[in-house]
XYZ file of C-alpha atoms in Angstrom:
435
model
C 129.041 163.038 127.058
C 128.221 162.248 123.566
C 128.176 159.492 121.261
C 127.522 158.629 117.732
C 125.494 154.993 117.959
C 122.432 152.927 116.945
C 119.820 151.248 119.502
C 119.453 147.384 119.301
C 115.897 146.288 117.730
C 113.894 148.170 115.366
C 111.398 147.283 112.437
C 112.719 145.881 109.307
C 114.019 148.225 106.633
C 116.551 150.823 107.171
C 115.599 152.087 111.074
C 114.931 156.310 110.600
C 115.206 159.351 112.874
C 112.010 161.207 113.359
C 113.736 163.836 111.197
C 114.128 161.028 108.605
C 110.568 159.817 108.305
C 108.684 163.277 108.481
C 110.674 164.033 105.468
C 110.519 160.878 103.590
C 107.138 161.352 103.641
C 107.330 164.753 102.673
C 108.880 163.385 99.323
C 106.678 160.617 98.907
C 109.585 157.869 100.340
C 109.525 154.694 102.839
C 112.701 155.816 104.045
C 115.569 158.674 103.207
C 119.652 158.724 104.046
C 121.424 161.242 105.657
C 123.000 163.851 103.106
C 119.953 162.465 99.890
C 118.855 166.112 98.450
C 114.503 165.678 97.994
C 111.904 167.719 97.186
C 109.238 168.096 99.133
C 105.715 168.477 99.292
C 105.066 171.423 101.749
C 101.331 171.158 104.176
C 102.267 174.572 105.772
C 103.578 178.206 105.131
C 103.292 180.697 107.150
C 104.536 184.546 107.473
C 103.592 187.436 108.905
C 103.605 191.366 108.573
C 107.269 191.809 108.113
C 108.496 188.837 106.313
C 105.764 188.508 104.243
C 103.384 190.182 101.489
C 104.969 193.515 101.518
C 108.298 191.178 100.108
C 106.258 188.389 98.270
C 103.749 190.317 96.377
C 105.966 191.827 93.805
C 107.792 188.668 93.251
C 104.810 187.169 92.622
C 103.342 189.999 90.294
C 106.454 189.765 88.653
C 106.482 185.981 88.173
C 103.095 186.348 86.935
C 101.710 183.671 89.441
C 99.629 182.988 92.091
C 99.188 181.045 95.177
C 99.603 177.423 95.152
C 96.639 176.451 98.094
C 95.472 179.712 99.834
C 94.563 176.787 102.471
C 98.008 175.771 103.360
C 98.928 179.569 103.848
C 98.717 181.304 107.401
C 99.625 184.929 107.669
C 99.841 186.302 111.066
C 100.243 190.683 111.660
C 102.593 190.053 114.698
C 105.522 192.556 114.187
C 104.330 196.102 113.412
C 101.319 196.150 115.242
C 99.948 198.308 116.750
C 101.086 200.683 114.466
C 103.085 203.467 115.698
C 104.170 205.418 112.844
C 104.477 205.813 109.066
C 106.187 203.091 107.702
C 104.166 200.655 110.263
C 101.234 201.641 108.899
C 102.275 201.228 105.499
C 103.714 197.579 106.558
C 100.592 196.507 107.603
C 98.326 198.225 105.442
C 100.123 196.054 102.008
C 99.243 192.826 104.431
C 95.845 193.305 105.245
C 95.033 194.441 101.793
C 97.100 191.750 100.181
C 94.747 188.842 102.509
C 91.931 190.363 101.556
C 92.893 190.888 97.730
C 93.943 186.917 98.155
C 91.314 185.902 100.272
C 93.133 184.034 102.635
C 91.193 181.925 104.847
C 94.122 182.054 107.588
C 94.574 185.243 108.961
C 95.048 186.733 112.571
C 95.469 190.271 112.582
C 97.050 191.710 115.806
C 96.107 188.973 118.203
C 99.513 187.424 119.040
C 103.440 186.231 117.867
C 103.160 183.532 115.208
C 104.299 181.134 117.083
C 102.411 180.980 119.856
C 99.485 181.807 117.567
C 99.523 179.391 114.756
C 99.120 176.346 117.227
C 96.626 177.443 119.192
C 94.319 177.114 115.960
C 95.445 173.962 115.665
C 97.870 174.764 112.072
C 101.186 172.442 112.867
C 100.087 168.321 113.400
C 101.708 165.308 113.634
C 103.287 164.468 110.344
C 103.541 167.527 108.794
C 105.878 169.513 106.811
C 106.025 172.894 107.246
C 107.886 176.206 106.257
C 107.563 179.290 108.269
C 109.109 183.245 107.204
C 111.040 184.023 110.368
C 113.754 182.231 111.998
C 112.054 180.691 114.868
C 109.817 178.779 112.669
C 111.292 175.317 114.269
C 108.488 176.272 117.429
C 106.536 173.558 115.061
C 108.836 170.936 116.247
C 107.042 170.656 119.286
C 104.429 169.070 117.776
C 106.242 166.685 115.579
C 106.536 168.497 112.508
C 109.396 169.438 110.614
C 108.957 173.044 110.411
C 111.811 175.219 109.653
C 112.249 179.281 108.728
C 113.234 180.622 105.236
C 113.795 183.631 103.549
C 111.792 185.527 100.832
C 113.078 184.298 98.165
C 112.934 180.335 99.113
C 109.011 180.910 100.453
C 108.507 182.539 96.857
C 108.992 179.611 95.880
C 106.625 177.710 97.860
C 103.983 179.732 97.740
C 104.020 179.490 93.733
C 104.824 175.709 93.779
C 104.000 174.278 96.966
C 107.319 172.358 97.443
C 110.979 173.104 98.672
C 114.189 171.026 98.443
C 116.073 170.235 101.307
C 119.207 167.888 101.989
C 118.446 165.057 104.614
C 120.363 166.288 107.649
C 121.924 163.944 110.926
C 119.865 164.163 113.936
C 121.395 165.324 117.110
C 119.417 163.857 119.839
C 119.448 165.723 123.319
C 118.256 163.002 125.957
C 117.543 164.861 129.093
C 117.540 162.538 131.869
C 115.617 163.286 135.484
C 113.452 165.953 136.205
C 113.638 169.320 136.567
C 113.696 170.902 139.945
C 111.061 174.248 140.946
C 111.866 177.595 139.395
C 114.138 175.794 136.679
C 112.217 175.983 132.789
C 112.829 174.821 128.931
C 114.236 178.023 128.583
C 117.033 177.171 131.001
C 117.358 173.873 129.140
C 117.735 175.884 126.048
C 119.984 178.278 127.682
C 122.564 175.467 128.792
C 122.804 173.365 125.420
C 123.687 177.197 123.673
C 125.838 177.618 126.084
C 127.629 174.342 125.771
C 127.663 174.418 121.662
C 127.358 177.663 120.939
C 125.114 179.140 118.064
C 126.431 176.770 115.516
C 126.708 174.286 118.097
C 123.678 171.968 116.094
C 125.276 172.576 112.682
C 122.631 173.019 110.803
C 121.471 169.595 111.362
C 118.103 168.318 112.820
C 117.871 168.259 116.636
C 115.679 166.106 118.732
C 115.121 166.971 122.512
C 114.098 163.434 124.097
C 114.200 161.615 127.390
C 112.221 162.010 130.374
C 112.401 165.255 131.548
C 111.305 166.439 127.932
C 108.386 164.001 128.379
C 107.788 165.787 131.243
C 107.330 169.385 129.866
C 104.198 171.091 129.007
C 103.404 171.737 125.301
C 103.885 175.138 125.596
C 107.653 174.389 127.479
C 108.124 171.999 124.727
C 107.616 174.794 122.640
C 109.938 177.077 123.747
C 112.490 174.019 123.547
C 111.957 173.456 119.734
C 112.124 177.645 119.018
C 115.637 178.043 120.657
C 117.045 175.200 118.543
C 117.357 178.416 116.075
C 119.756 179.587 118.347
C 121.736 176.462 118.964
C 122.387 176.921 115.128
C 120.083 173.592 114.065
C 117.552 173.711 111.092
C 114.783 172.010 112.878
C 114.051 170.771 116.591
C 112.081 168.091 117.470
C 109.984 166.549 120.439
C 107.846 163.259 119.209
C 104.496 163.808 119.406
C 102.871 161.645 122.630
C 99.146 161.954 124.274
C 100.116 165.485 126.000
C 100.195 166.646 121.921
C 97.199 164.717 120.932
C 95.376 166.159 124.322
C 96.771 169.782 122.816
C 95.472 169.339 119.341
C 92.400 168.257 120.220
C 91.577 171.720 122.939
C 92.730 174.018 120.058
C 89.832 172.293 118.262
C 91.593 169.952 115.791
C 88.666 167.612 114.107
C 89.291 163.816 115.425
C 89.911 162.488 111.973
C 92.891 164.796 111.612
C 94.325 163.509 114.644
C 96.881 161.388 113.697
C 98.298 158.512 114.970
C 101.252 159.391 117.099
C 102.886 156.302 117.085
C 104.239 156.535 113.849
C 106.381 159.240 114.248
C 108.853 158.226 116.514
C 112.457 157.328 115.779
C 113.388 154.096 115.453
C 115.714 151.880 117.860
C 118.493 151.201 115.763
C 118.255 154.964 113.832
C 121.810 156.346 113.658
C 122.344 159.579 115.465
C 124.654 161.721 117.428
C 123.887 161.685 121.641
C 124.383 163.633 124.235
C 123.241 163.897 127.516
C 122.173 165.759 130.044
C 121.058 165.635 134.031
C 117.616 167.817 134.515
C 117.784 167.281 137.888
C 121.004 169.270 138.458
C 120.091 171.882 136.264
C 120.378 175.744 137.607
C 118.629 178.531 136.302
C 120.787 180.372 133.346
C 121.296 184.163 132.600
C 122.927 184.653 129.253
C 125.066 187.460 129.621
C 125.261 190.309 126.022
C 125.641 189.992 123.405
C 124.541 186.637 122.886
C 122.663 183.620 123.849
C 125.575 181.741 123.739
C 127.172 183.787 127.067
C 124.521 181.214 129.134
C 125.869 180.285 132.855
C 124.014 179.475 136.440
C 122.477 182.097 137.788
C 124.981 182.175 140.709
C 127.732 183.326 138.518
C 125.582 186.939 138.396
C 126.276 188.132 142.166
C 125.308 191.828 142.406
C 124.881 192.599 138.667
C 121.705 195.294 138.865
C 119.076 195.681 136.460
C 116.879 198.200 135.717
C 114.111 196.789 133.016
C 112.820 193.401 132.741
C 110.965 192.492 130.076
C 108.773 189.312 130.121
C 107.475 188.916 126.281
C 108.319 186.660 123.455
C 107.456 183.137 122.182
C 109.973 182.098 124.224
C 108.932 183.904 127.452
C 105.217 185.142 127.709
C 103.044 182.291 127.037
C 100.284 181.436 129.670
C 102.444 179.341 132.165
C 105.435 181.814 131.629
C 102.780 184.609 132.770
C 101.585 182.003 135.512
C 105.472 181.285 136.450
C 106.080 185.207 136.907
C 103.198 185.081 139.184
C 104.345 182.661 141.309
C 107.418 184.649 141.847
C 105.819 187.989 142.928
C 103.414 186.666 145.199
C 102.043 190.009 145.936
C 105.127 191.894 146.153
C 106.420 194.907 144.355
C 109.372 195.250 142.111
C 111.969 197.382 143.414
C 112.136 200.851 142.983
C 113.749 202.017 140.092
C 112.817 198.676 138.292
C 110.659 198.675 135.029
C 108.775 195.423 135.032
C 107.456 195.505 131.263
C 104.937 192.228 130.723
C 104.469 191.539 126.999
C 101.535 188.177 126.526
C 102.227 186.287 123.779
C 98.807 186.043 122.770
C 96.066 187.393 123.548
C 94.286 184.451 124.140
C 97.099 183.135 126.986
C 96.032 186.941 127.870
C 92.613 186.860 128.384
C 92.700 183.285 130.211
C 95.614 185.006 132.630
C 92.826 187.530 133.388
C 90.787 184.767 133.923
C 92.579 183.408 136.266
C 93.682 187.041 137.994
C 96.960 186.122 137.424
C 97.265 189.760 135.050
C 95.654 191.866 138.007
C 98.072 190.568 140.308
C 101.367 191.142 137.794
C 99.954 194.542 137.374
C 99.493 195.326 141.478
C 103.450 194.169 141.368
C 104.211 197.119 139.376
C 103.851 195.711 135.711
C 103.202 197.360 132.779
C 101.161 195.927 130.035
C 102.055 195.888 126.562
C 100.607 194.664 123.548
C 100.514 191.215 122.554
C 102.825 191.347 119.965
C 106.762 190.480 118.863
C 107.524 194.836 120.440
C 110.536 194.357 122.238
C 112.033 191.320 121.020
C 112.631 192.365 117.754
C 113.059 196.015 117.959
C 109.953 197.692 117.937
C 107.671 199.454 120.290
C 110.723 201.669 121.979
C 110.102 200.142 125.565
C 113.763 199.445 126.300
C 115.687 202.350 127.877
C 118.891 203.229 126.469
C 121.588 202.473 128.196
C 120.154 199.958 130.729
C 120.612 196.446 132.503
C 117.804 194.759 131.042
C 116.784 190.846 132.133
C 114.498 189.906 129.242
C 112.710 185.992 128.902
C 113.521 186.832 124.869
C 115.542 184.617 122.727
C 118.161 186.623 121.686
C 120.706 189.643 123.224
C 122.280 190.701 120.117
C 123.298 194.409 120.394
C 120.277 196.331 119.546
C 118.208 193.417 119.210
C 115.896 195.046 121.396
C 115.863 198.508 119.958
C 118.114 199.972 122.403
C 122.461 199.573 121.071
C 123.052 200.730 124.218
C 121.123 198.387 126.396
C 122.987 195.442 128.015
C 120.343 192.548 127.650
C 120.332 189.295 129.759
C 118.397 186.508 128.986
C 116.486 184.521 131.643
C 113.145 182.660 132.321
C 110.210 184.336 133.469
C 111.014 182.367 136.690
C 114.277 184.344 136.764
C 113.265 188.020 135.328
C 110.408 187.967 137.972
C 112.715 187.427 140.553
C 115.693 189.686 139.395
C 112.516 192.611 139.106
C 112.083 192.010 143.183
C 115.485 192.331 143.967
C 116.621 195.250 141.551
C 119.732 192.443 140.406
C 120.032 189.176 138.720
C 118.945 187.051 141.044
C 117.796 182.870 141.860
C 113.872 182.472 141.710
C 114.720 179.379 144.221
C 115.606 181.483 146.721
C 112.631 183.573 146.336
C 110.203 180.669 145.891
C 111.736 178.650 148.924
């Protein structure tokens, strides 16, 4: 069901969408319309190996300019590490020489995907505006941050200037009502909006994910929310920032005085905006058959497909409770024979507390293997996906040879799901196993 309305009450002056107010203030504005082009001031860019210096510093060399505030810039080594041949090495070798040459202040070399990695140290606030070099950038809309990926030549641009123009977009707001039942994620969430819209299905607009059972998620499930919006075709998506995000910022070591107040960035009652809405409680898990995210339906409709990979990795699949989740499928067991369980952490600081907690051991005595905590798999590199195989992967994207494999068939599941589907040696429901 959807509507296009605006809630009774609201402050005086025009009533805004969160989307609305994070970049009117961006551009130095009480309040922006839908459709206004502005430029904005930018807090936050961040890239990484592959999207960034080995493309920006010629463009800059050849511009003849530098860096606008080597303290708003985060670079991350996520995608070709380790290195495993040549042209890795060379990848990473121009990024690590270009930090150093730059002396960036904001560097994490091999310890995790971006996006997992840049909140942990506290980067993406409240408030903020932000730009990241890869197209799941809009993981910063978690926190309340319009955060949104570009290419090389728009973050040239930032990085020499510091700002970036962008037209005002209409907010789509996603109330999810109820809760969501055991062995059911975000990712299924995400899973059954793509489904329902396709990949162009938020046009490009902003998307907010509201209503209880978003209250309800974790910060790193809210996370995984706000990252698939890339795949639901929207340019940022948004959760407003509440006391679970101010308890967040303040355990990845945020100072107090750049805590901000979270009340003021909330939409308005009375902010026009486009609804829909949808019933946690009845939600299923989702497999999204190849090629494409957009191929999402209940696990049920899967009866006897086999598998043999599953891959749990990704910033959409690997983070500390994913890893927990997994757990709490296997329980001890084994996967079944002929059944590669490949395990991926998104960081390695969600790996070290899993080890911590002996929730690693006990994926490994299941028949896991460990990789390294990087982007491998999901985008292509590391060559852990057979060729020609059933994979069940807690990725964000199928596409054909996505995952380094054209001849792989890739479904795409929560680690709820993929852990279960690894015990049976097919697609199957973590309910049934958890029950």
């Amino acid at each position: 069901m959807s509507s296009t309305n605006s809630l009774k009450g609201g402050s005086p002056g025009p009533a805004q969408t969160l989307a609305q107010k994070l970049l009117a203030a961006a551009s130095g504005r009480h309040a922006v319309q839908v459709g206004e082009i502005l430029n904005c001031g930018v807090d936050l860019a961040m890239f990484h190996d592959s999207s960034g210096p080995r493309r920006l510093k010629p463009m800059l060399e050849e511009l003849g300019t530098g860096l606008w505030d080597r303290s708003k810039v985060v670079l991350v080594m996520d995608h070709y590490v380790p290195e495993s041949d040549d042209e890795s090495r060379r990848i990473v070798r121009i990024a690590r020489d270009w930090a150093h040459d730059q002396a960036l202040p904001h560097v994490y070399d091999s310890v995790g995907i971006c996006h997992v990695v840049v909140p942990e140290h506290g980067h993406i606030r409240p408030g903020m505006f932000c730009v990241g070099g890869d197209s799941h950038s809009p993981t910063g809309g978690a926190f309340g941050a319009y955060m949104f990926g570009v290419g090389s030549t728009e973050m040239l641009g930032v990085v020499a200037s510091g700002e970036i123009w962008i037209k005002v977009p209409q907010t789509l707001m996603m109330r999810w009502n109820g809760r969501l039942r055991p062995g059911v994620t975000a990712k299924d969430m995400a899973l059954h909006m793509i489904g329902r819209f396709g990949m162009s299905g938020g046009r490009y607009q902003a998307v907010e994910f509201c209503g209880e059972a978003v209250r309800a998620l974790s910060m790193q499930e809210r996370m995984t929310l706000s990252n698939m919006s890339a795949e639901l075709g929207s340019q940022v998506g948004l959760v407003a920032p509440d006391e679970l995000t101010v308890r967040y910022l303040r355990e990845a070591g945020v100072p107090e005085d750049r805590v901000p107040d979270v009340s003021a960035w909330q939409s308005d009652a009375g902010a026009v905006a486009e609804w829909y809405d949808f019933d946690a409680g009845t939600l299923a898990p989702q497999v999204a058959a190849p090629h494409s995210p957009a191929n999402a339906a209940d696990v049920q409709d899967y009866p006897g497909t086999g598998i043999q990979a599953a891959y749990i990795g990704a910033c959409t699949g690997a983070k500390l409770e994913d890893l927990r989740a997994a757990d709490q499928v296997l329980q001890g067991r084994r996967v079944a024979a002929g059944v590669s369980l490949m395990v991926a952490p998104a960081s390695l600081q969600d790996q070290q507390q899993a080890e911590r907690e002996g929730v690693m051991a006990r994926l490994v005595r299941a028949g896991a293997t460990v990789l390294p905590t990087s982007c491998g798999a999901c985008s292509g590199y590391g060559g852990s996906i057979p060729e020609g195989a059933n994979v069940i992967s807690t990725t964000a994207r199928n596409f054909k040879g996505r995952m380094g494999a054209d001849t792989a068939r890739v479904f795409l599941a929560s680690p709820y799901t993929v852990a279960a589907s690894a015990l049976a040696g097919r697609i199957a429901d973590p309910r049934e196993v958890m029950a």
